[in-house]
mmCIF file of C-alpha atoms and ligand atoms in Angstrom:
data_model
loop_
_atom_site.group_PDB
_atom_site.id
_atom_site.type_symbol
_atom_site.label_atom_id
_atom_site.label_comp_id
_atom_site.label_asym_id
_atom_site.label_seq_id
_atom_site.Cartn_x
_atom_site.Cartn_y
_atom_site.Cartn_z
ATOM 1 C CA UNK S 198 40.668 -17.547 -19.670
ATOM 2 C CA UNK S 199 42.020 -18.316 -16.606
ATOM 3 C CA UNK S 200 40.897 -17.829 -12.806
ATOM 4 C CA UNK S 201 43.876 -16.242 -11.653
ATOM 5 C CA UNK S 202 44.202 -14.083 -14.601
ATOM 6 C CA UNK S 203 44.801 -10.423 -13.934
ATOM 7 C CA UNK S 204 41.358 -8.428 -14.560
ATOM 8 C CA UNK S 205 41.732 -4.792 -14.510
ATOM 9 C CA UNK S 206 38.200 -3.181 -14.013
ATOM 10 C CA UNK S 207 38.427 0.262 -13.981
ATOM 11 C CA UNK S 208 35.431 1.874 -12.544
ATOM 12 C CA UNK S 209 34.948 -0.632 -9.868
ATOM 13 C CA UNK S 210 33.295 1.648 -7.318
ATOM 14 C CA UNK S 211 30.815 2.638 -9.441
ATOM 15 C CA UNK S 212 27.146 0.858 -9.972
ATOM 16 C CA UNK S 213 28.645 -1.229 -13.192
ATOM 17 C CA UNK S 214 31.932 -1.426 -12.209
ATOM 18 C CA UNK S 215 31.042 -2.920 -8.939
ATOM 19 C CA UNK S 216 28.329 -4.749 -10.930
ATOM 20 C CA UNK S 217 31.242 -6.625 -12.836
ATOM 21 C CA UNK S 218 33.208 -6.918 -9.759
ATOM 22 C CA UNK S 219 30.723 -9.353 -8.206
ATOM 23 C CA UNK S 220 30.006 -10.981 -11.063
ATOM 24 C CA UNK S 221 33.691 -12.429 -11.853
ATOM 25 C CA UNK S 222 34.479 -13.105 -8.365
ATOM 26 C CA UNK S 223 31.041 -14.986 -7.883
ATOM 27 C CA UNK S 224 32.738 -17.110 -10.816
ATOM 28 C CA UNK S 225 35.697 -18.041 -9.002
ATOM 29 C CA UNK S 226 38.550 -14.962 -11.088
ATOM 30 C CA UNK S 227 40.475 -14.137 -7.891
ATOM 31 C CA UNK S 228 43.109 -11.107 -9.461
ATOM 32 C CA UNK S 229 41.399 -8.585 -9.589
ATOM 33 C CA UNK S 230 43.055 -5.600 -10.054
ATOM 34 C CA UNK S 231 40.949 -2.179 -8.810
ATOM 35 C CA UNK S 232 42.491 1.111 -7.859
ATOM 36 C CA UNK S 233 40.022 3.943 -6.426
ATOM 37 C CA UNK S 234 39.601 7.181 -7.961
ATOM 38 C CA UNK S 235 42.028 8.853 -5.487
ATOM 39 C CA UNK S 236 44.768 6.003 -6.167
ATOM 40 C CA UNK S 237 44.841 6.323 -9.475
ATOM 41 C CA UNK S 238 43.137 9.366 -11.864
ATOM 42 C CA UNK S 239 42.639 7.753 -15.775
ATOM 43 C CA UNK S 240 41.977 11.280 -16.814
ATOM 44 C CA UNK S 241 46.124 11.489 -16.002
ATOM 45 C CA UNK S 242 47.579 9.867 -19.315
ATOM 46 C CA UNK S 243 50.851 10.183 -17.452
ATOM 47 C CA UNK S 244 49.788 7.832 -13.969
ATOM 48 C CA UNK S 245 47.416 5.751 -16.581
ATOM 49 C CA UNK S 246 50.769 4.480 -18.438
ATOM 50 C CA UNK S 247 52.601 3.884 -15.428
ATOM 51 C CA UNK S 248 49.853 2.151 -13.698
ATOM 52 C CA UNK S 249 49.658 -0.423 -16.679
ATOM 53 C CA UNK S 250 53.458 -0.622 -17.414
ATOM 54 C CA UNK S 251 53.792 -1.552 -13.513
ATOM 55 C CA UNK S 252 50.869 -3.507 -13.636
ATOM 56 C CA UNK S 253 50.445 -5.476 -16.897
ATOM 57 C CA UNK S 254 46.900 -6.469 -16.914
ATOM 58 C CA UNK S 255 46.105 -9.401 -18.917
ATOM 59 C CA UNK S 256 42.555 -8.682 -19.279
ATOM 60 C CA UNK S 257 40.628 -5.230 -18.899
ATOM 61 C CA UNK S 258 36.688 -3.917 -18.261
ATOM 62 C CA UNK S 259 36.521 -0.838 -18.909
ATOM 63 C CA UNK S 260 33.904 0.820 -17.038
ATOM 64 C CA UNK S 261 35.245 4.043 -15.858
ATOM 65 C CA UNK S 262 33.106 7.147 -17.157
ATOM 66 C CA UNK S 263 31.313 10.123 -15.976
ATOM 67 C CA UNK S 264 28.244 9.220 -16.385
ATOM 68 C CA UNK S 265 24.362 10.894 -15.321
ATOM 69 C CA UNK S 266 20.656 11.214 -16.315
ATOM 70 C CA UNK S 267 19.181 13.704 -18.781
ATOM 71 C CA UNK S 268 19.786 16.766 -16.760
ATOM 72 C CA UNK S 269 23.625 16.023 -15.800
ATOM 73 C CA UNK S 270 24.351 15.226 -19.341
ATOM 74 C CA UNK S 271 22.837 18.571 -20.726
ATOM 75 C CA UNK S 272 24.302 20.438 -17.924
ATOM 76 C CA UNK S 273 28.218 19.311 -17.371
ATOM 77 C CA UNK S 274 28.314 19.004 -21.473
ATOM 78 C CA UNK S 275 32.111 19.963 -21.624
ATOM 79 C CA UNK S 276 32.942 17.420 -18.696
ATOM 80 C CA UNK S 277 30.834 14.644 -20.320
ATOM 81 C CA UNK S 278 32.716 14.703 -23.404
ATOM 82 C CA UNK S 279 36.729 16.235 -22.211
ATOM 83 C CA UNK S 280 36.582 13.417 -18.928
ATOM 84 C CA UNK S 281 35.132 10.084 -21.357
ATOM 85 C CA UNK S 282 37.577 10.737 -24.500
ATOM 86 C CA UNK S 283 40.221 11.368 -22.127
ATOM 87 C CA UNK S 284 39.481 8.788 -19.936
ATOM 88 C CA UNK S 285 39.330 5.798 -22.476
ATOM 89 C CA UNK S 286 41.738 7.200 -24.808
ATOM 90 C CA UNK S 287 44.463 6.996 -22.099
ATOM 91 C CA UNK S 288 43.002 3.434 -20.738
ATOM 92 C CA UNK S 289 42.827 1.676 -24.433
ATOM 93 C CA UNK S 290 45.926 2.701 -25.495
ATOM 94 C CA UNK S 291 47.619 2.225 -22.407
ATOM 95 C CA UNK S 292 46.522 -1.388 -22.817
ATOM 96 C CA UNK S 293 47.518 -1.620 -26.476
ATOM 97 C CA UNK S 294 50.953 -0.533 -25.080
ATOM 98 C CA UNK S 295 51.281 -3.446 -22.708
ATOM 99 C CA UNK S 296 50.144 -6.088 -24.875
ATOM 100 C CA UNK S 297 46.524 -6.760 -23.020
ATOM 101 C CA UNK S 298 44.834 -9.916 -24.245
ATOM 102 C CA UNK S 299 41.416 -8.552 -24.386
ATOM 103 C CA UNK S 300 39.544 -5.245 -23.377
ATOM 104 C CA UNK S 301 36.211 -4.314 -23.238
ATOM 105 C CA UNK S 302 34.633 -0.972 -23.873
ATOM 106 C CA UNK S 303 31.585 0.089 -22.049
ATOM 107 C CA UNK S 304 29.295 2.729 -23.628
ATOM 108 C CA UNK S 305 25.398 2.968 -23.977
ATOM 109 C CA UNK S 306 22.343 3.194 -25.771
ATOM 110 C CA UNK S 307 22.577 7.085 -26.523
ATOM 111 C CA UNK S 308 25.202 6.674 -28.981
ATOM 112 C CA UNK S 309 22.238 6.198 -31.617
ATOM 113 C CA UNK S 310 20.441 8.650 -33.660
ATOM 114 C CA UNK S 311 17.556 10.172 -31.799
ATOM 115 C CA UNK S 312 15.028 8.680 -34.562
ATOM 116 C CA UNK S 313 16.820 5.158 -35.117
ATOM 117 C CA UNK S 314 14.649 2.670 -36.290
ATOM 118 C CA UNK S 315 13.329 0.310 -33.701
ATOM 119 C CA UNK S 316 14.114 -2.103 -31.900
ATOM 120 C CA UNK S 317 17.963 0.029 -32.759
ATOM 121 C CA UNK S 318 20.045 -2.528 -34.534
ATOM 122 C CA UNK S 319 24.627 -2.142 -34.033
ATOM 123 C CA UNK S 320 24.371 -1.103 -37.608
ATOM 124 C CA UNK S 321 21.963 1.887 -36.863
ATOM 125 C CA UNK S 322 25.512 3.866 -35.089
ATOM 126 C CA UNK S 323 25.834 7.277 -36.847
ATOM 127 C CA UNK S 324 22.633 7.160 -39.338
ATOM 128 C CA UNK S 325 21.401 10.279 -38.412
ATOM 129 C CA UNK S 326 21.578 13.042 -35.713
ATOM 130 C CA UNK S 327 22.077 12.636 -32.011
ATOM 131 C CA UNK S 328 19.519 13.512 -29.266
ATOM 132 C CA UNK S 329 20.989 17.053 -28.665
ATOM 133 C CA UNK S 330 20.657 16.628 -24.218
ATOM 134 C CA UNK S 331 23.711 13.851 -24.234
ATOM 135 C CA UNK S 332 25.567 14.765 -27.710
ATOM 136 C CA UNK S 333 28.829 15.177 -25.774
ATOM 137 C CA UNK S 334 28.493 11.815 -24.365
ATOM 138 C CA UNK S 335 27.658 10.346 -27.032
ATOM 139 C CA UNK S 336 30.325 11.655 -29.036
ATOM 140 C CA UNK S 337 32.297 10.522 -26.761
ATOM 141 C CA UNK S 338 31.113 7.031 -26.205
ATOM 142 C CA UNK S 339 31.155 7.027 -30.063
ATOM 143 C CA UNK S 340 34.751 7.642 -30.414
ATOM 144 C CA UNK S 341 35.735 4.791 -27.751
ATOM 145 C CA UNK S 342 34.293 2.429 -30.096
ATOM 146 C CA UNK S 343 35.382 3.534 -33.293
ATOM 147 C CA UNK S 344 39.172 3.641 -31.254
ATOM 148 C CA UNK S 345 38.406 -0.019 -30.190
ATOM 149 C CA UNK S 346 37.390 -1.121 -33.384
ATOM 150 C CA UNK S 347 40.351 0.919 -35.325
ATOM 151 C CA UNK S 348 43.158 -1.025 -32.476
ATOM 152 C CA UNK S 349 41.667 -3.934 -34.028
ATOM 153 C CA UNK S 350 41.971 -3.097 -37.577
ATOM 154 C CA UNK S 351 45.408 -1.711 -37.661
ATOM 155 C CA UNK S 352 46.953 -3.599 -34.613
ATOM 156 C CA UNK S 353 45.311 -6.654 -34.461
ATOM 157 C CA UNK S 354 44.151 -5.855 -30.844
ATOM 158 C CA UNK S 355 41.324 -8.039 -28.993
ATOM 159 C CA UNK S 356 39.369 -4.605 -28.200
ATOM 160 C CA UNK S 357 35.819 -3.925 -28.733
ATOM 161 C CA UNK S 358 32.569 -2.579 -27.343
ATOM 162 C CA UNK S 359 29.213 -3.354 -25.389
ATOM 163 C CA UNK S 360 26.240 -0.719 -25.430
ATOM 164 C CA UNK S 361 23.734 -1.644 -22.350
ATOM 165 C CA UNK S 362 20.584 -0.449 -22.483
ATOM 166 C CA UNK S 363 19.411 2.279 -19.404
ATOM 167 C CA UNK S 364 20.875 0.413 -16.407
ATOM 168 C CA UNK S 365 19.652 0.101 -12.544
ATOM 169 C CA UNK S 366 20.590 -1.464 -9.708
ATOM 170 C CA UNK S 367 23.044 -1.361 -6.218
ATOM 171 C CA UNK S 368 25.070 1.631 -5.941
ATOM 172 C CA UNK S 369 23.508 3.719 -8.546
ATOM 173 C CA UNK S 370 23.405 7.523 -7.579
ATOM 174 C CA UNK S 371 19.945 8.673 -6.682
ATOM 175 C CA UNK S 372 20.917 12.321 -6.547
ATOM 176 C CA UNK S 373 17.689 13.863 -8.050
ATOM 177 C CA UNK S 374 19.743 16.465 -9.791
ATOM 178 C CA UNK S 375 22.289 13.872 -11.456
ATOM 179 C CA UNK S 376 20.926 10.908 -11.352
ATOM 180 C CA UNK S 377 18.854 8.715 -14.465
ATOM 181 C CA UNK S 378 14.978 8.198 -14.006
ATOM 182 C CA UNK S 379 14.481 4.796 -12.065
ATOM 183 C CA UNK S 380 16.905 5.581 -9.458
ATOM 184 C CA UNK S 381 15.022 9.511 -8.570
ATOM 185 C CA UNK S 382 11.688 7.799 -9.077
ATOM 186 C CA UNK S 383 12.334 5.179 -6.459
ATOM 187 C CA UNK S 384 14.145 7.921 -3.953
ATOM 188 C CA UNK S 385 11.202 10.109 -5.186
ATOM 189 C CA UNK S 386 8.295 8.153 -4.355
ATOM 190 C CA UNK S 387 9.252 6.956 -1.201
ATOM 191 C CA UNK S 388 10.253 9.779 0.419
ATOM 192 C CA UNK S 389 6.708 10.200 -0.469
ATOM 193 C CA UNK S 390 5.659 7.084 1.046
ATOM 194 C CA UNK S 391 7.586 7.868 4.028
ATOM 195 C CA UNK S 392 6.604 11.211 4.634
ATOM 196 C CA UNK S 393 2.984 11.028 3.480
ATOM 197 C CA UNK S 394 3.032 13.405 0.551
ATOM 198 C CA UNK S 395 0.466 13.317 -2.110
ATOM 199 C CA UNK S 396 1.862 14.204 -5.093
ATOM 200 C CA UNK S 397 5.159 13.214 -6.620
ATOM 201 C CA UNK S 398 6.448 15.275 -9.538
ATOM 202 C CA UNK S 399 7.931 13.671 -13.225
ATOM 203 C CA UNK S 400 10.258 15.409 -15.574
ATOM 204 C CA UNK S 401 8.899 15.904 -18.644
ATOM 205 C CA UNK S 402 5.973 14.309 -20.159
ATOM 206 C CA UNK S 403 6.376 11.078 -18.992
ATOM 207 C CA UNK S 404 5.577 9.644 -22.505
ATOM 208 C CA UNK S 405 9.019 8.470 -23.971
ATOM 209 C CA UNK S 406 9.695 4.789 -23.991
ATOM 210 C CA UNK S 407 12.572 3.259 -21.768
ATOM 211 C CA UNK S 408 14.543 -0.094 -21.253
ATOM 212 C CA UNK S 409 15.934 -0.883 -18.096
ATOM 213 C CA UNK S 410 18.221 -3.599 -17.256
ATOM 214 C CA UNK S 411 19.364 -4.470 -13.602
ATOM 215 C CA UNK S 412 23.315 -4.251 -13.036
ATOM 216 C CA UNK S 413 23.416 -7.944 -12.229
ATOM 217 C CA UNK S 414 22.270 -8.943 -15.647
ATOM 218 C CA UNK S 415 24.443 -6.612 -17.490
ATOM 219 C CA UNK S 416 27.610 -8.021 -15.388
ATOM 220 C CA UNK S 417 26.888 -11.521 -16.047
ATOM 221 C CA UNK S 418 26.294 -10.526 -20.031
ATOM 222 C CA UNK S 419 29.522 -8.682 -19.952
ATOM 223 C CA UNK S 420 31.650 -11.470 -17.786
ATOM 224 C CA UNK S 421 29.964 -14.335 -20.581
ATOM 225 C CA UNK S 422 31.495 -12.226 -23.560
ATOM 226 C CA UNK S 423 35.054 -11.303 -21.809
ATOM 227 C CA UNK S 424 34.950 -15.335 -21.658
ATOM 228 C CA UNK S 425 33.378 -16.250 -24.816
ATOM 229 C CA UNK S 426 33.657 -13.872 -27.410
ATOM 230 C CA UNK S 427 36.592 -11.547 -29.162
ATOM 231 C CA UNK S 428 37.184 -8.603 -31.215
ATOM 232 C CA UNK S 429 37.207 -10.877 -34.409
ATOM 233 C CA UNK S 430 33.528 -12.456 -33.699
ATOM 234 C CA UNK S 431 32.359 -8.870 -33.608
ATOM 235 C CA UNK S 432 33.916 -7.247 -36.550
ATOM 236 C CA UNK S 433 34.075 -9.482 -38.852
ATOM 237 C CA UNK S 434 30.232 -9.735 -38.262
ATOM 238 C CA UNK S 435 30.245 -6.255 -39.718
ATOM 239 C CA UNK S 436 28.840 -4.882 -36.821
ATOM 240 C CA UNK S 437 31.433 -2.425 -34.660
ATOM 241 C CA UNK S 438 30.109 -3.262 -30.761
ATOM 242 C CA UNK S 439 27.238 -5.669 -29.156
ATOM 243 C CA UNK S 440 24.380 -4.466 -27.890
ATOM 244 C CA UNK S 441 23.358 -5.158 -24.422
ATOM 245 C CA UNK S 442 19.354 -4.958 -23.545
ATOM 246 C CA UNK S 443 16.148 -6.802 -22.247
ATOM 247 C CA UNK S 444 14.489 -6.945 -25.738
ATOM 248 C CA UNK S 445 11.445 -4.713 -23.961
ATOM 249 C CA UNK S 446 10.783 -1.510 -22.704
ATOM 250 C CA UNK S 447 7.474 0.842 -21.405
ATOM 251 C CA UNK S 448 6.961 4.261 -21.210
ATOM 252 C CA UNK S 449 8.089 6.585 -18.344
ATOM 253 C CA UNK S 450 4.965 6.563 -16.908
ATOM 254 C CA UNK S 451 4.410 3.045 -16.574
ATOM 255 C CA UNK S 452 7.278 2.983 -15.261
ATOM 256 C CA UNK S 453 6.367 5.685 -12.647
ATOM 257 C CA UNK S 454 3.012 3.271 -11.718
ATOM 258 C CA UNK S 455 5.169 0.084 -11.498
ATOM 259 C CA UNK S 456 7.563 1.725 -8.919
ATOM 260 C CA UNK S 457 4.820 3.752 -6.971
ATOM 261 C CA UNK S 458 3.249 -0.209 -6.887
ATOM 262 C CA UNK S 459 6.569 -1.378 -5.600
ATOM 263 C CA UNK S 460 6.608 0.919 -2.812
ATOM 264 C CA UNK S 461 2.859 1.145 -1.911
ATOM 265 C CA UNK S 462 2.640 4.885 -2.878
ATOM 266 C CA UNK S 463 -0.975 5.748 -3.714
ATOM 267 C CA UNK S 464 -0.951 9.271 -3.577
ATOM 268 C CA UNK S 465 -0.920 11.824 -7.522
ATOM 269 C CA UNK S 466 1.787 11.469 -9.993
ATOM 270 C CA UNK S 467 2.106 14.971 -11.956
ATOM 271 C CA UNK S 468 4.558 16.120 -14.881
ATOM 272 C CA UNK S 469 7.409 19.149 -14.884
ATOM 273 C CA UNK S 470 6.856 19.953 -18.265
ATOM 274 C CA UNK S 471 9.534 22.583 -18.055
ATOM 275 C CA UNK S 472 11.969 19.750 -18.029
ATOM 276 C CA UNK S 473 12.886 17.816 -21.263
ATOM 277 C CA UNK S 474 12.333 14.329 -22.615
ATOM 278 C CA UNK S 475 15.133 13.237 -24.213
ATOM 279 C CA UNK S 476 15.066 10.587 -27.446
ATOM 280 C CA UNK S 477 11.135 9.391 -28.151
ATOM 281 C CA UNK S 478 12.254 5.744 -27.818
ATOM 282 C CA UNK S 479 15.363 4.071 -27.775
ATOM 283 C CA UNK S 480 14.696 -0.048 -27.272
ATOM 284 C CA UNK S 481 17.752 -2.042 -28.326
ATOM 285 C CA UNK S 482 17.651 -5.234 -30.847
ATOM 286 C CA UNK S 483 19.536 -7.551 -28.809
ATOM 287 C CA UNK S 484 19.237 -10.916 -31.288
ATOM 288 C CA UNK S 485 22.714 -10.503 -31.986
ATOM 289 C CA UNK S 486 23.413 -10.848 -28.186
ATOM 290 C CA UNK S 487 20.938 -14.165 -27.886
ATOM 291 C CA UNK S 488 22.926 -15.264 -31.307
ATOM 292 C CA UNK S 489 25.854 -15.107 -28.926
ATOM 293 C CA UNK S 490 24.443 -17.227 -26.217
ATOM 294 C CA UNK S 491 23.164 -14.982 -24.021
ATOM 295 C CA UNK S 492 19.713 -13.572 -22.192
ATOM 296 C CA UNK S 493 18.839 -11.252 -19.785
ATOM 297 C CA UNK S 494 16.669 -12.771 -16.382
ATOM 298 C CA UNK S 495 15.819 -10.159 -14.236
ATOM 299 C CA UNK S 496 12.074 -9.363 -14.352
ATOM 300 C CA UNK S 497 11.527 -5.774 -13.798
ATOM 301 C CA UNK S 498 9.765 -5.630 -10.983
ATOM 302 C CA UNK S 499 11.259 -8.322 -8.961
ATOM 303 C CA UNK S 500 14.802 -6.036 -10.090
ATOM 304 C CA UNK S 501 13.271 -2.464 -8.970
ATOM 305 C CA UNK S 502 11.742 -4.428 -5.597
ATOM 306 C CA UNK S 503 15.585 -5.887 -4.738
ATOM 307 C CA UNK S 504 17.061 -2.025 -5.839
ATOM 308 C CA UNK S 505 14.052 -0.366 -2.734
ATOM 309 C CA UNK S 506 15.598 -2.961 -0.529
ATOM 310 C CA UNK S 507 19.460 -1.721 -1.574
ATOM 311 C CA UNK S 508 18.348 1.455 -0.906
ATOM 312 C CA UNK S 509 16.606 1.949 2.129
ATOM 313 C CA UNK S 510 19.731 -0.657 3.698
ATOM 314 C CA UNK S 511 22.199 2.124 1.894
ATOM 315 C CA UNK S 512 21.076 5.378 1.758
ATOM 316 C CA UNK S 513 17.319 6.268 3.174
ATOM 317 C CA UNK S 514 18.525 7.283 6.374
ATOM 318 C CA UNK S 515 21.666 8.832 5.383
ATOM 319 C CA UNK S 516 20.151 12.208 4.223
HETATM 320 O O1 GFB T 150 17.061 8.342 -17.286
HETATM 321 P P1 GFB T 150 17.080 9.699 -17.880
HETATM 322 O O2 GFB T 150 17.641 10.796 -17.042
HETATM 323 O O3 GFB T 150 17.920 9.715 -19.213
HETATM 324 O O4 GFB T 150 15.594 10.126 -18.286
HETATM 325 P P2 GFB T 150 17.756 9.292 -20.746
HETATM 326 C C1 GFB T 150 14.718 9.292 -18.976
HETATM 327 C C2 GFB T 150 13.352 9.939 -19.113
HETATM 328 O O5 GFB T 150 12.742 10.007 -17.822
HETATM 329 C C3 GFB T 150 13.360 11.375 -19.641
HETATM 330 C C4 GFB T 150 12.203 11.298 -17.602
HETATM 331 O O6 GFB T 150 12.254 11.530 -20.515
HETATM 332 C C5 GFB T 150 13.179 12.202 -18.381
HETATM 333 O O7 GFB T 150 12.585 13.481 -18.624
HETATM 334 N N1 GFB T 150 12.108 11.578 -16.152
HETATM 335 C C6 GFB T 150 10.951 11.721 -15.451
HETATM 336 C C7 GFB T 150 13.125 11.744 -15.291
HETATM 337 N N2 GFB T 150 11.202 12.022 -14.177
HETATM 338 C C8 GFB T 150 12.555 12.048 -14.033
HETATM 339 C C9 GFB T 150 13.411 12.301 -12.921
HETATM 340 O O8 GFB T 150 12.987 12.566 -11.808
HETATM 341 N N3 GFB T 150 14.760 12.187 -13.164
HETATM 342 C C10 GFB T 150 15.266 11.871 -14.397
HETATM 343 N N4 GFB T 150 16.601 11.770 -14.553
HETATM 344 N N5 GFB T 150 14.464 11.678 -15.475
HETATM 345 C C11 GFB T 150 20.312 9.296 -20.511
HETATM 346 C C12 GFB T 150 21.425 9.963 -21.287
HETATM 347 O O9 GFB T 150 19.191 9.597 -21.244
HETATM 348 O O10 GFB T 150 20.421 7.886 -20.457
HETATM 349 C C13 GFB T 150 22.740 9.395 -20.976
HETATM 350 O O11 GFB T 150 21.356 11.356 -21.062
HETATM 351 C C14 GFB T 150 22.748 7.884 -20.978
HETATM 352 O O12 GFB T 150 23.675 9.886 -21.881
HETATM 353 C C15 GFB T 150 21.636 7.340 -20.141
HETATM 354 O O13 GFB T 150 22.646 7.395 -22.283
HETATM 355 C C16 GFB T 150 21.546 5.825 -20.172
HETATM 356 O O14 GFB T 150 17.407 7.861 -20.919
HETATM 357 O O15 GFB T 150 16.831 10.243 -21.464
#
């Protein structure tokens, strides 16, 4: 690869996208090529191929998705799954059509069956039944890689797929409605903090096991493989995408303690049990990743203290 190769990273505004954004300009790749939602709509197949026919990308990330926590997942089902096949659908071929040297698929850990083995292995994808809350998603995410992988087999194109683990960091949404667990526990405990309250409330029963990765980690992972590694190093591995992870997770309510730690809340922690847990576990085996050169560094802690200091810069006073 070269620095002044064109990177398309669709997505950029949001948490990953702008996550990869920082990572390959820290790294010296000055042509970047980034169009906001309102420039450019992927859902459009008819903008998307004009965009890259104009364009000509010689390298793409593709990170644009809709994308939410347990609740948004269950609740927008038809726009999880309609907005993600459409969106990468129109993106990968769009690149196949205008020759793009590599692409990279973004998807995530729910794309496994809800009682995969564990730590869940890249051969584990579609051993047994999906967690029912983010089936559309996962369907979804599902078909991007089997599109990636099926570009590859008949075309010969340098497309394939990386499944992160639950991801955190700078500009993730921390709507409590919308958003994933670590972002509405730190809002959630200190607005506590802040405004003296007592008891801070968790969905569900807090048991189910978790791994979280910070943004930063999972943009230097994904900027190592768009350097190092390509569609033929995955598949003919056998395997059909990468996994992306930490190697360890905890349960949701150690994860409540460490962040109510974090942000010196020392009031009561109680449970919504009218709202549902999701998949029992779902920790990642990520040897295939360290095979490939690569480890995550971000302690937990010291990556949920640096996301409190993103967010009280960002958002606290902003309502
Ligand atoms: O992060 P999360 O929304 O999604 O929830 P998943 C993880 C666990 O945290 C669930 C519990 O057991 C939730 O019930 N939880 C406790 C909370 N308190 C809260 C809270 O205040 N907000 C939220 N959001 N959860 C998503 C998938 O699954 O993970 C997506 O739906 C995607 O498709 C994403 O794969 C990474 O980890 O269960």
């Amino acid at each position: 690869m070269d620095k002044s190769d064109k990177i398309y990273v669709a997505g950029h505004n949001g948490m990953v996208g702008s996550g990869i954004v920082r990572s390959l300009r820290e790294k010296g790749y000055d042509n970047l090529l980034l169009r906001a939602h309102s420039e450019l709509d992927l859902i459009d197949q008819k903008e998307t191929f004009e965009f890259f026919n104009e364009e000509k990308p010689d390298y793409v990330a593709l990170a644009a998705a809709k994308v939410g926590g347990i609740m948004a997942n269950d609740t927008y089902r038809a726009q999880f799954i309609y907005e993600n096949i459409q969106i990468q659908n129109n993106v990968i071929h769009a690149a196949y059509e205008n020759g793009v040297d590599k692409l990279i698929f973004l998807g995530s850990s729910c794309i496994y069956p809800k009682y995969a083995p564990q730590p869940i292995k890249e051969e584990h994808l579609l051993s047994g039944k999906l967690e029912d809350t983010n089936e559309p998603y996962a369907i979804a995410k599902i078909a991007g890689i089997k599109t990636c992988e099926n570009y590859y087999r008949q075309y010969g194109s340098n497309f394939y797929s990386v499944m992160p683990t639950n991801l955190y960091g700078p500009n993730d949404n921390f709507d409590l409605k919308t958003s994933h667990v670590l972002p509405a526990l730190l809002r959630k405990f200190y607005e506590a903090k802040v405004e003296g309250k007592d008891e801070v409330t968790l969905w569900g029963t807090g048991k189910p096991e978790r791994e979280f990765m910070h943004v930063d980690d999972l943009a230097d992972a994904f900027v190592y493989l768009l350097e190092n590694v390509d569609a033929e190093d995955v598949y003919e591995k056998g395997i059909s995408h990468i996994n992306i992870g930490t190697g360890k997770d905890l349960s949701i309510n150690e994860l409540a303690e460490l962040i109510a730690d974090v942000v010196d809340y020392r009031g009561e922690i109680t449970h919504d049990l009218s709202k549902p847990d999701g998949t029992p576990k779902k920790l990642l085996d990520v040897s295939r990743l360290h095979e490939l050169g690569w480890e995550a560094r971000i302690p937990l802690r010291e990556g949920i203290q640096q996301t409190l200091e993103w967010y009280e810069e960002n958002h606290a006073n902003s309502g």
